[in-house]
Every structure is written in C-alpha cells, then in structure tokens.
Short mmCIF file of C-alpha atoms and ligand atoms in Angstrom, two decimals:
data_model
loop_
_atom_site.label_atom_id
_atom_site.label_comp_id
_atom_site.label_asym_id
_atom_site.label_seq_id
_atom_site.Cartn_x
_atom_site.Cartn_y
_atom_site.Cartn_z
CA MET P 1 268.83 89.43 -156.41
CA HIS P 2 267.57 87.32 -158.64
CA GLN P 3 266.23 84.05 -158.11
CA THR P 4 264.21 81.76 -161.13
CA ILE P 5 261.77 79.71 -159.69
CA SER P 6 260.05 76.04 -161.67
CA LYS P 7 256.93 77.85 -162.11
CA PRO P 8 254.92 81.06 -161.70
CA VAL P 9 253.57 82.03 -157.98
CA GLU P 10 249.84 83.48 -156.33
CA HIS P 11 251.77 83.86 -152.44
CA PRO P 12 254.49 83.43 -150.63
CA SER P 13 254.48 80.51 -148.46
CA GLU P 14 254.51 78.95 -152.12
CA LEU P 15 258.05 81.04 -152.01
CA PRO P 16 261.45 79.28 -150.47
CA LYS P 17 263.50 80.85 -147.67
CA TRP P 18 266.74 82.52 -149.45
CA ASN P 19 269.67 84.01 -148.20
CA TYR P 20 271.64 87.03 -148.83
CA ASP P 21 276.00 87.79 -147.55
CA GLY P 22 274.94 89.93 -144.40
CA SER P 23 277.74 91.09 -144.06
CA SER P 24 278.24 92.74 -146.90
CA THR P 25 275.31 95.31 -146.27
CA GLY P 26 277.16 95.68 -142.41
CA GLN P 27 273.58 93.56 -141.04
CA ALA P 28 276.09 90.45 -139.83
CA PRO P 29 279.71 89.63 -138.59
CA GLY P 30 281.97 88.38 -141.51
CA GLU P 31 282.31 84.61 -138.91
CA ASP P 32 279.18 84.46 -139.49
CA SER P 33 277.39 86.15 -142.35
CA GLU P 34 274.11 85.24 -142.86
CA VAL P 35 271.43 87.23 -143.23
CA ILE P 36 268.07 84.53 -143.82
CA LEU P 37 265.50 86.16 -146.31
CA TYR P 38 261.46 84.96 -145.39
CA PRO P 39 259.34 85.87 -148.77
CA GLN P 40 256.90 87.96 -147.26
CA ALA P 41 254.51 89.79 -150.02
CA ILE P 42 254.57 89.79 -154.02
CA PHE P 43 254.83 91.79 -156.66
CA LYS P 44 253.94 92.09 -160.64
CA ASP P 45 257.25 93.44 -161.52
CA PRO P 46 256.74 96.23 -163.48
CA PHE P 47 259.98 95.93 -165.94
CA ARG P 48 259.91 92.68 -166.67
CA GLY P 49 256.39 91.79 -167.36
CA GLY P 50 255.03 88.35 -168.19
CA ASN P 51 255.24 86.06 -165.08
CA ASN P 52 257.67 87.36 -163.13
CA ILE P 53 257.27 89.16 -159.81
CA LEU P 54 258.28 91.65 -156.76
CA VAL P 55 258.79 89.36 -154.02
CA ILE P 56 258.64 91.45 -150.37
CA CYS P 57 260.88 89.55 -147.61
CA ASP P 58 262.24 90.34 -143.74
CA THR P 59 265.33 89.39 -143.07
CA TYR P 60 266.07 87.24 -140.06
CA THR P 61 269.13 85.42 -138.44
CA PRO P 62 269.78 81.56 -139.16
CA ALA P 63 268.25 80.58 -135.59
CA GLY P 64 264.56 82.50 -136.98
CA GLU P 65 265.53 85.71 -134.95
CA PRO P 66 264.88 88.90 -136.57
CA ILE P 67 267.32 90.91 -137.61
CA PRO P 68 267.68 94.78 -135.95
CA THR P 69 266.99 96.03 -138.97
CA ASN P 70 263.89 94.21 -139.57
CA LYS P 71 260.89 96.52 -138.80
CA ARG P 72 258.49 94.40 -141.04
CA HIS P 73 258.63 92.10 -137.85
CA LYS P 74 257.70 93.52 -134.74
CA ALA P 75 254.82 95.79 -137.00
CA ALA P 76 253.17 92.95 -138.00
CA GLU P 77 253.19 91.20 -134.27
CA ILE P 78 251.70 94.17 -133.21
CA PHE P 79 249.29 94.25 -136.49
CA ASN P 80 248.46 90.40 -135.75
CA ASN P 81 247.54 91.59 -132.23
CA GLN P 82 243.58 90.03 -131.50
CA LYS P 83 242.63 93.41 -129.78
CA VAL P 84 244.12 96.11 -133.44
CA VAL P 85 243.36 93.06 -136.19
CA SER P 86 239.40 93.62 -134.97
CA GLU P 87 239.88 98.16 -135.40
CA VAL P 88 240.86 97.08 -138.24
CA PRO P 89 243.30 100.16 -139.12
CA TRP P 90 243.55 102.05 -142.64
CA PHE P 91 247.14 104.28 -143.35
CA GLY P 92 247.14 106.76 -146.14
CA ILE P 93 250.88 107.62 -146.91
CA GLU P 94 251.73 110.41 -148.12
CA GLN P 95 255.77 109.32 -149.81
CA GLU P 96 257.24 112.38 -151.20
CA TYR P 97 260.77 112.64 -151.91
CA THR P 98 262.58 114.17 -153.75
CA LEU P 99 265.30 113.91 -157.56
CA LEU P 100 268.37 115.80 -158.11
CA GLN P 101 270.82 116.04 -160.77
CA PRO P 102 273.58 113.62 -161.56
CA ASN P 103 276.70 114.30 -158.89
CA VAL P 104 276.22 117.56 -158.13
CA ASN P 105 273.54 116.61 -155.08
CA TRP P 106 271.29 119.72 -156.85
CA PRO P 107 266.87 119.56 -157.54
CA LEU P 108 266.34 118.53 -160.76
CA GLY P 109 266.00 121.81 -163.28
CA TRP P 110 267.34 123.83 -160.84
CA PRO P 111 270.35 125.83 -162.80
CA VAL P 112 273.91 123.95 -161.28
CA GLY P 113 275.64 126.76 -158.48
CA ALA P 114 271.85 129.11 -158.52
CA TYR P 115 268.76 129.09 -157.57
CA PRO P 116 264.70 128.76 -159.17
CA GLY P 117 261.83 131.38 -157.88
CA PRO P 118 260.22 130.92 -155.53
CA GLN P 119 258.74 128.74 -154.14
CA GLY P 120 254.51 129.31 -155.21
CA PRO P 121 254.25 128.56 -158.75
CA TYR P 122 255.82 124.79 -158.47
CA TYR P 123 252.92 122.57 -156.83
CA CYS P 124 250.69 120.86 -158.88
CA GLY P 125 252.25 123.23 -161.90
CA VAL P 126 252.50 122.71 -165.27
CA GLY P 127 254.82 123.89 -167.45
CA ALA P 128 258.85 123.29 -169.13
CA GLU P 129 259.13 126.37 -166.30
CA LYS P 130 257.03 124.19 -163.50
CA SER P 131 257.39 121.05 -163.60
CA PHE P 132 260.49 119.30 -163.88
CA GLY P 133 260.66 115.32 -163.95
CA ARG P 134 257.05 114.30 -164.86
CA ASP P 135 257.92 111.35 -166.58
CA ILE P 136 259.60 109.81 -163.51
CA SER P 137 256.44 110.59 -161.34
CA ASP P 138 254.33 109.31 -164.06
CA ALA P 139 256.61 106.13 -165.41
CA HIS P 140 256.24 105.19 -161.08
CA TYR P 141 252.29 105.35 -161.35
CA LYS P 142 251.61 103.62 -163.58
CA ALA P 143 254.61 100.67 -162.71
CA CYS P 144 252.77 101.26 -159.79
CA LEU P 145 249.50 100.35 -160.41
CA TYR P 146 250.52 97.79 -163.02
CA ALA P 147 252.69 95.66 -160.02
CA GLY P 148 248.84 96.03 -157.79
CA ILE P 149 250.75 98.29 -156.24
CA ASN P 150 247.77 100.49 -153.28
CA ILE P 151 249.15 103.39 -155.61
CA SER P 152 245.90 106.60 -154.72
CA GLY P 153 247.24 109.71 -156.71
CA THR P 154 250.45 111.16 -157.52
CA ASN P 155 251.06 114.97 -156.96
CA GLY P 156 254.31 117.88 -157.86
CA GLU P 157 255.22 119.29 -154.65
CA VAL P 158 255.82 123.14 -153.59
CA MET P 159 259.92 123.17 -154.15
CA PRO P 160 260.60 122.30 -157.67
CA GLY P 161 262.52 118.91 -158.11
CA GLN P 162 259.66 117.74 -155.59
CA TRP P 163 256.66 114.77 -156.11
CA GLU P 164 254.19 112.95 -153.92
CA PHE P 165 252.17 110.51 -154.37
CA GLN P 166 250.01 108.57 -152.43
CA VAL P 167 249.50 104.65 -150.99
CA GLY P 168 246.17 103.29 -149.17
CA PRO P 169 243.84 103.40 -147.69
CA SER P 170 245.46 99.97 -146.92
CA VAL P 171 244.79 98.01 -144.17
CA GLY P 172 247.55 96.66 -140.97
CA ILE P 173 251.02 95.39 -142.64
CA GLU P 174 250.28 95.88 -146.02
CA ALA P 175 250.79 99.62 -146.32
CA GLY P 176 254.85 99.32 -145.43
CA ASP P 177 254.50 96.04 -147.67
CA HIS P 178 253.00 98.65 -150.20
CA VAL P 179 255.14 101.52 -149.64
CA TRP P 180 258.88 99.73 -149.19
CA CYS P 181 257.42 97.81 -153.00
CA ALA P 182 256.69 101.28 -154.38
CA ARG P 183 260.17 102.89 -153.07
CA TYR P 184 261.91 99.94 -154.77
CA ILE P 185 260.00 100.64 -158.16
CA LEU P 186 260.72 104.22 -157.86
CA GLU P 187 264.00 103.90 -157.49
CA ARG P 188 265.06 101.26 -160.58
CA ILE P 189 263.28 103.52 -162.53
CA THR P 190 265.58 106.99 -161.38
CA GLU P 191 268.15 104.46 -162.84
CA GLN P 192 267.39 103.75 -165.52
CA ILE P 193 266.15 107.07 -166.36
CA GLY P 194 270.10 109.28 -164.41
CA VAL P 195 268.66 110.93 -161.96
CA VAL P 196 268.82 110.50 -158.50
CA LEU P 197 266.71 110.06 -155.71
CA THR P 198 267.13 111.45 -152.13
CA LEU P 199 264.52 110.40 -149.55
CA ASP P 200 265.67 113.05 -147.13
CA PRO P 201 263.59 114.92 -145.32
CA LYS P 202 265.22 118.21 -146.16
CA PRO P 203 267.23 118.15 -149.35
CA ILE P 204 268.15 122.21 -149.40
CA GLU P 205 268.52 124.45 -146.65
CA GLY P 206 266.45 128.08 -146.24
CA ASP P 207 263.43 129.00 -147.54
CA TRP P 208 261.88 125.52 -149.60
CA ASN P 209 259.87 123.10 -148.80
CA GLY P 210 261.24 119.99 -146.99
CA ALA P 211 259.77 116.41 -147.93
CA GLY P 212 257.76 114.60 -145.55
CA CYS P 213 255.39 111.35 -145.66
CA HIS P 214 251.53 112.09 -143.37
CA THR P 215 250.41 109.45 -142.64
CA ASN P 216 247.05 109.17 -142.54
CA TYR P 217 245.45 106.57 -139.51
CA SER P 218 241.87 105.17 -138.69
CA THR P 219 240.72 103.16 -136.96
CA LYS P 220 237.34 101.07 -137.44
CA THR P 221 235.80 102.99 -134.41
CA MET P 222 236.29 105.88 -135.76
CA ARG P 223 235.62 105.18 -138.57
CA GLU P 224 231.94 104.69 -137.38
CA GLU P 225 228.87 106.83 -136.10
CA GLY P 226 230.93 109.10 -132.60
CA GLY P 227 234.36 108.36 -134.33
CA TYR P 228 235.37 111.64 -132.91
CA GLU P 229 235.76 110.75 -129.83
CA VAL P 230 237.71 108.48 -130.70
CA ILE P 231 240.05 110.39 -133.09
CA LYS P 232 239.80 113.24 -129.38
CA LYS P 233 241.55 110.22 -127.33
CA ALA P 234 244.09 109.07 -130.06
CA ILE P 235 246.01 111.83 -130.06
CA LEU P 236 245.55 112.87 -126.54
CA ASN P 237 247.61 109.16 -126.79
CA LEU P 238 250.01 110.68 -129.35
CA SER P 239 249.94 114.02 -127.52
CA LEU P 240 251.62 111.32 -124.39
CA ARG P 241 253.82 110.01 -126.62
CA HIS P 242 255.89 112.65 -128.88
CA GLY P 243 258.60 112.28 -128.54
CA ASP P 244 258.44 108.62 -128.54
CA HIS P 245 256.85 109.06 -131.96
CA ILE P 246 259.67 111.53 -132.64
CA VAL P 247 262.73 109.35 -132.29
CA ALA P 248 261.27 106.52 -135.20
CA TYR P 249 259.70 108.94 -137.62
CA GLY P 250 263.08 109.65 -139.82
CA GLU P 251 267.27 110.82 -139.02
CA GLY P 252 267.25 114.64 -139.31
CA ASN P 253 263.78 115.22 -139.21
CA GLU P 254 264.64 118.17 -137.09
CA ARG P 255 266.24 119.83 -139.82
CA ARG P 256 262.62 119.77 -141.08
CA LEU P 257 260.15 119.85 -137.91
CA THR P 258 260.40 123.56 -138.03
CA GLY P 259 257.07 125.33 -137.24
CA LYS P 260 257.80 126.59 -141.01
CA HIS P 261 257.09 125.27 -144.37
CA GLU P 262 253.85 123.44 -142.79
CA THR P 263 255.45 122.64 -140.20
CA ALA P 264 255.01 121.66 -136.66
CA ASP P 265 258.21 122.81 -134.41
CA ILE P 266 259.52 119.04 -133.78
CA ASN P 267 260.09 119.78 -129.68
CA THR P 268 255.98 120.94 -129.60
CA PHE P 269 253.26 118.32 -129.96
CA SER P 270 249.97 120.16 -131.93
CA TRP P 271 246.43 119.68 -132.92
CA GLY P 272 244.10 121.38 -134.94
CA VAL P 273 241.23 121.24 -137.91
CA ALA P 274 241.89 122.26 -141.16
CA ASN P 275 245.47 123.53 -139.48
CA ARG P 276 248.77 122.28 -141.72
CA GLY P 277 251.05 124.09 -139.23
CA CYS P 278 249.98 121.23 -136.47
CA SER P 279 251.63 117.60 -135.47
CA ILE P 280 247.81 116.34 -136.25
CA ARG P 281 245.90 117.39 -138.59
CA VAL P 282 241.95 116.63 -138.73
CA GLY P 283 240.83 117.59 -141.92
CA ARG P 284 236.92 119.42 -142.32
CA ASP P 285 234.74 117.19 -143.35
CA THR P 286 236.63 114.65 -140.51
CA GLU P 287 234.89 117.12 -137.73
CA LYS P 288 231.60 117.39 -139.58
CA GLU P 289 231.01 114.35 -140.19
CA GLY P 290 232.05 113.57 -137.27
CA LYS P 291 234.11 110.43 -137.80
CA GLY P 292 236.80 110.11 -140.02
CA TYR P 293 239.82 109.89 -139.80
CA LEU P 294 243.17 112.05 -138.26
CA GLU P 295 246.68 112.86 -140.60
CA ASP P 296 250.02 112.44 -138.56
CA ARG P 297 252.29 115.01 -140.43
CA ARG P 298 255.08 114.50 -137.64
CA PRO P 299 257.17 111.10 -140.80
CA ALA P 300 259.51 112.03 -142.26
CA SER P 301 260.12 111.16 -146.10
CA ASN P 302 262.89 108.91 -144.94
CA MET P 303 260.77 107.25 -142.05
CA ASP P 304 260.53 103.32 -141.81
CA PRO P 305 256.65 102.43 -142.86
CA TYR P 306 256.72 99.47 -140.91
CA VAL P 307 258.47 102.32 -138.20
CA VAL P 308 255.29 104.47 -138.00
CA THR P 309 252.50 102.45 -138.89
CA GLY P 310 253.49 99.96 -136.30
CA LEU P 311 253.61 102.67 -133.38
CA LEU P 312 250.75 104.48 -134.21
CA ALA P 313 248.56 101.01 -134.29
CA GLU P 314 250.64 100.66 -130.72
CA THR P 315 249.66 104.27 -129.38
CA THR P 316 246.94 104.20 -130.17
CA ILE P 317 245.45 100.73 -129.36
CA LEU P 318 246.55 99.06 -126.68
CA TRP P 319 248.44 101.90 -124.85
CA GLU P 320 246.78 103.37 -121.90
CA PRO P 321 247.85 106.17 -120.00
CA THR P 322 247.57 106.82 -116.66
CA LEU P 323 244.34 108.75 -115.57
CA GLU P 324 246.27 111.43 -114.35
CA ALA P 325 248.34 111.03 -117.25
CA GLU P 326 245.36 111.73 -119.30
CA ALA P 327 243.82 114.32 -117.49
CA LEU P 328 246.21 117.00 -117.10
CA ALA P 329 247.41 116.01 -120.88
CA ALA P 330 243.56 116.89 -121.78
CA GLN P 331 243.18 120.18 -120.37
CA LYS P 332 246.31 121.30 -121.95
CA LEU P 333 245.16 120.26 -125.83
CA SER P 334 241.67 121.48 -124.90
CA LEU P 335 240.77 117.95 -125.74
CA ASN P 336 237.13 116.66 -124.11
CA VAL P 337 237.12 112.33 -123.61
P1 ADP R 1 247.01 115.72 -148.18
O1 ADP R 1 245.20 116.51 -148.57
O2 ADP R 1 246.80 116.06 -146.62
O3 ADP R 1 247.56 115.42 -149.46
P2 ADP R 1 246.75 113.60 -149.25
O4 ADP R 1 244.74 113.50 -150.48
O5 ADP R 1 247.65 113.86 -149.76
O6 ADP R 1 246.26 114.23 -148.73
O7 ADP R 1 246.57 112.39 -149.00
C1 ADP R 1 245.87 111.73 -148.20
C2 ADP R 1 245.19 110.06 -148.21
O8 ADP R 1 244.90 110.05 -147.01
C3 ADP R 1 245.20 109.12 -149.00
O9 ADP R 1 246.19 107.85 -149.46
C4 ADP R 1 243.42 108.74 -149.01
O10 ADP R 1 244.25 107.64 -149.71
C5 ADP R 1 244.36 107.83 -147.17
N1 ADP R 1 242.63 108.28 -146.79
C6 ADP R 1 241.37 108.91 -146.36
N2 ADP R 1 240.85 107.93 -145.95
C7 ADP R 1 241.37 107.45 -145.54
C8 ADP R 1 241.36 107.22 -143.79
N3 ADP R 1 239.60 107.18 -143.56
N4 ADP R 1 241.64 106.49 -143.30
C9 ADP R 1 243.40 105.94 -143.71
N5 ADP R 1 243.19 106.81 -144.18
C10 ADP R 1 242.44 107.89 -144.83
MN1 MN R 2 249.35 114.68 -149.85
MN1 MN R 3 252.41 116.39 -149.77
MN1 MN R 4 249.13 115.64 -145.84
#
C-alpha cells in the first residue's frame, strides 16, 4: 500500500497510524474489519529513490490490542525488558531462499521435468551451469544496502537455484525489522524479473538441501571474558525448551530437519563445536577464545524472525529451569555449568 505524506520523514513517530481491510487478508472479521497499522521502522525505498521510504508496521485492533498475527508486539515486550536490554542481544540471521520458474513450481535453472546434476559444484559456484539467479541476489544486495538494511553478505547455496543473504549482527527487535524488510525487497525484485520466490523449508524432496534461517546469537556476557560458560548455560536452557522452540521455528520444518543435508533430527536436541549436523553449533573461534556466539541451526527459512529472536532471548535470559531439570540436562549434554 502507498501513502502520500506532505513532507520527508525521518522517524516512524512522525507518521500517522493507518489502517486496512483485515477481512481481505483473513486477519479480521467482515463486520469489524479495520486493522490499524502502527509505523515501527523506516527504510529508504530502493525502488522509487528520492525521499520515498518503506515503512515496517505492526497491526492492532481499533481497541489497541495486537491482532493474533502480530508477532512483533510480544517480541518488542521481550526486548524492552530491562534484563534483556542490559544483555544487548545480537542476532545474525542467515536467510536462505529458493528461486522458482513461474508456473511450473520447479527451481530456476533446472530442466523442467528433470533434475540437474547432483549437489557439489553449486555452493558459491560461478558459471552458467552452476549459478542460477545471481542477478537477483546481487540486485537484492544492492537494494538492501541502499535501503539501510544491515545486510552483511550473500552466497550461492548448495542446492542450485538456492541463495542466502545474511542480516546482522543486529540488536534486539531491529533484527526482525531488517529481515522482514529484506524479504519484502527480495520479493519485489523477483516479481519484477518474473521469477517466483519461495521460503518453503524443503522445496524439493530427496537428495537436495532444504532452506533454513540459521540464527546466530550472542549476549553481552557471552561476548565478554568468560562468555563460553554463559553460552553453555544458554545451550542447556535451549535443550530444555527444545519442543517450544521447534513449534515456533517455521511450518513444514519437519520435512527439512531430517538429520541429513547438514541438519539435526527434529526430535533430538544436540550441540557441538563446528558440527553442522547439530541443533546448535558453536564456532571454533568461540571455543578457542572462550567467548563469542552460538548458531541455532533449527529455524526454517519461513520462520518469523520476531518469534525466533524473541524466544531465544526469553529462553536464555529470562527463563530459568528447575535445579533438578538443569542437573539432568547438564549430565545428558555433558555440559558442566
Ligand atoms: P555460516 O558460517 O553459518 O554460513 P554466515 O557467515 O552465513 O555463517 O552468518 C553468520 C552471521 O552471524 C552473520 O550475519 C554475522 O554478522 C553474525 N554474527 C557474527 N558475530 C556474531 C555475534 N557475536 N552474535 C551474533 N551474530 C553474529
Ligand atoms: Mn551462511
Ligand atoms: Mn547457508
Ligand atoms: Mn549457518
């Protein structure tokens, strides 16, 4: 939706609340259909240039209650908690996505009705027989930089026609705002080119990598001296809430988290240093330096970054297990905390 305003705007608080017909989106009943948009974050509009902006909003009933699909509201509450604020949580989100040919529901560059050669030469590959959709990935990168999105890189993925971009490290609620805006820009670009974007976590069955949204995470105490102990305690908490996280990590993720193709089995929590077959990976540098961050490899490409970042902060900063549960989990995971 577009709106014309009388003067350039620098902060979302300068923007009016707005509304739309929630019955057309399945977000409100027809007899009381108005959904109110609260402006929350502003980016430069890479499509129109000039003073034009893109605005990230969240959604409320006329009475001021967040509507059920508004996941930003709860995340913002978590990130406004003083305990969470003082831990300055950083998120680095690796958004994988798959490009499809229009109408056939089959990846870009793949022969229609047949398969390309097996995975191996495509990851970070170059060449017309290995890389499909670079123009899209590059245009997206450029547009995000212009918009002011904290995009930190891109790469071609293991499955041909699949790509990744990274956002972060971003602090708190900003990670979700930036990932959502980057997704929007990506779908606008694919629309212009006539290619279909899917965030399905396992677009092609069989011996083909799925698409995830690895979420790299650290707190102030994890990044400081002695941080490795804090990371281990976070992993322990995460293990105890594995089920709560899995249900919040994206739809169809059970097709992706099989234990194959650089994933861990959906039903089993695991962690390891430099191990890409684990739920949580800790990098070699973090182990060596005794501080740093962890990577949650479970989120699916279609996850909601507000939900995932909020839950990570909640589980590792606000939530406390019972001493008994903690002791049992520590033993099971060989974590001495
Ligand atoms: P991978 O090796 O898993 O492919 P990437 O390089 O794609 O990792 O992504 C790593 C992400 O983690 C980047 O977005 C980076 O900015 C982010 N990151 C780096 N350090 C931290 C940190 N201390 N806390 C949180 N995120 C971090
Ligand atoms: Mn990556
Ligand atoms: Mn990747
Ligand atoms: Mn990763």
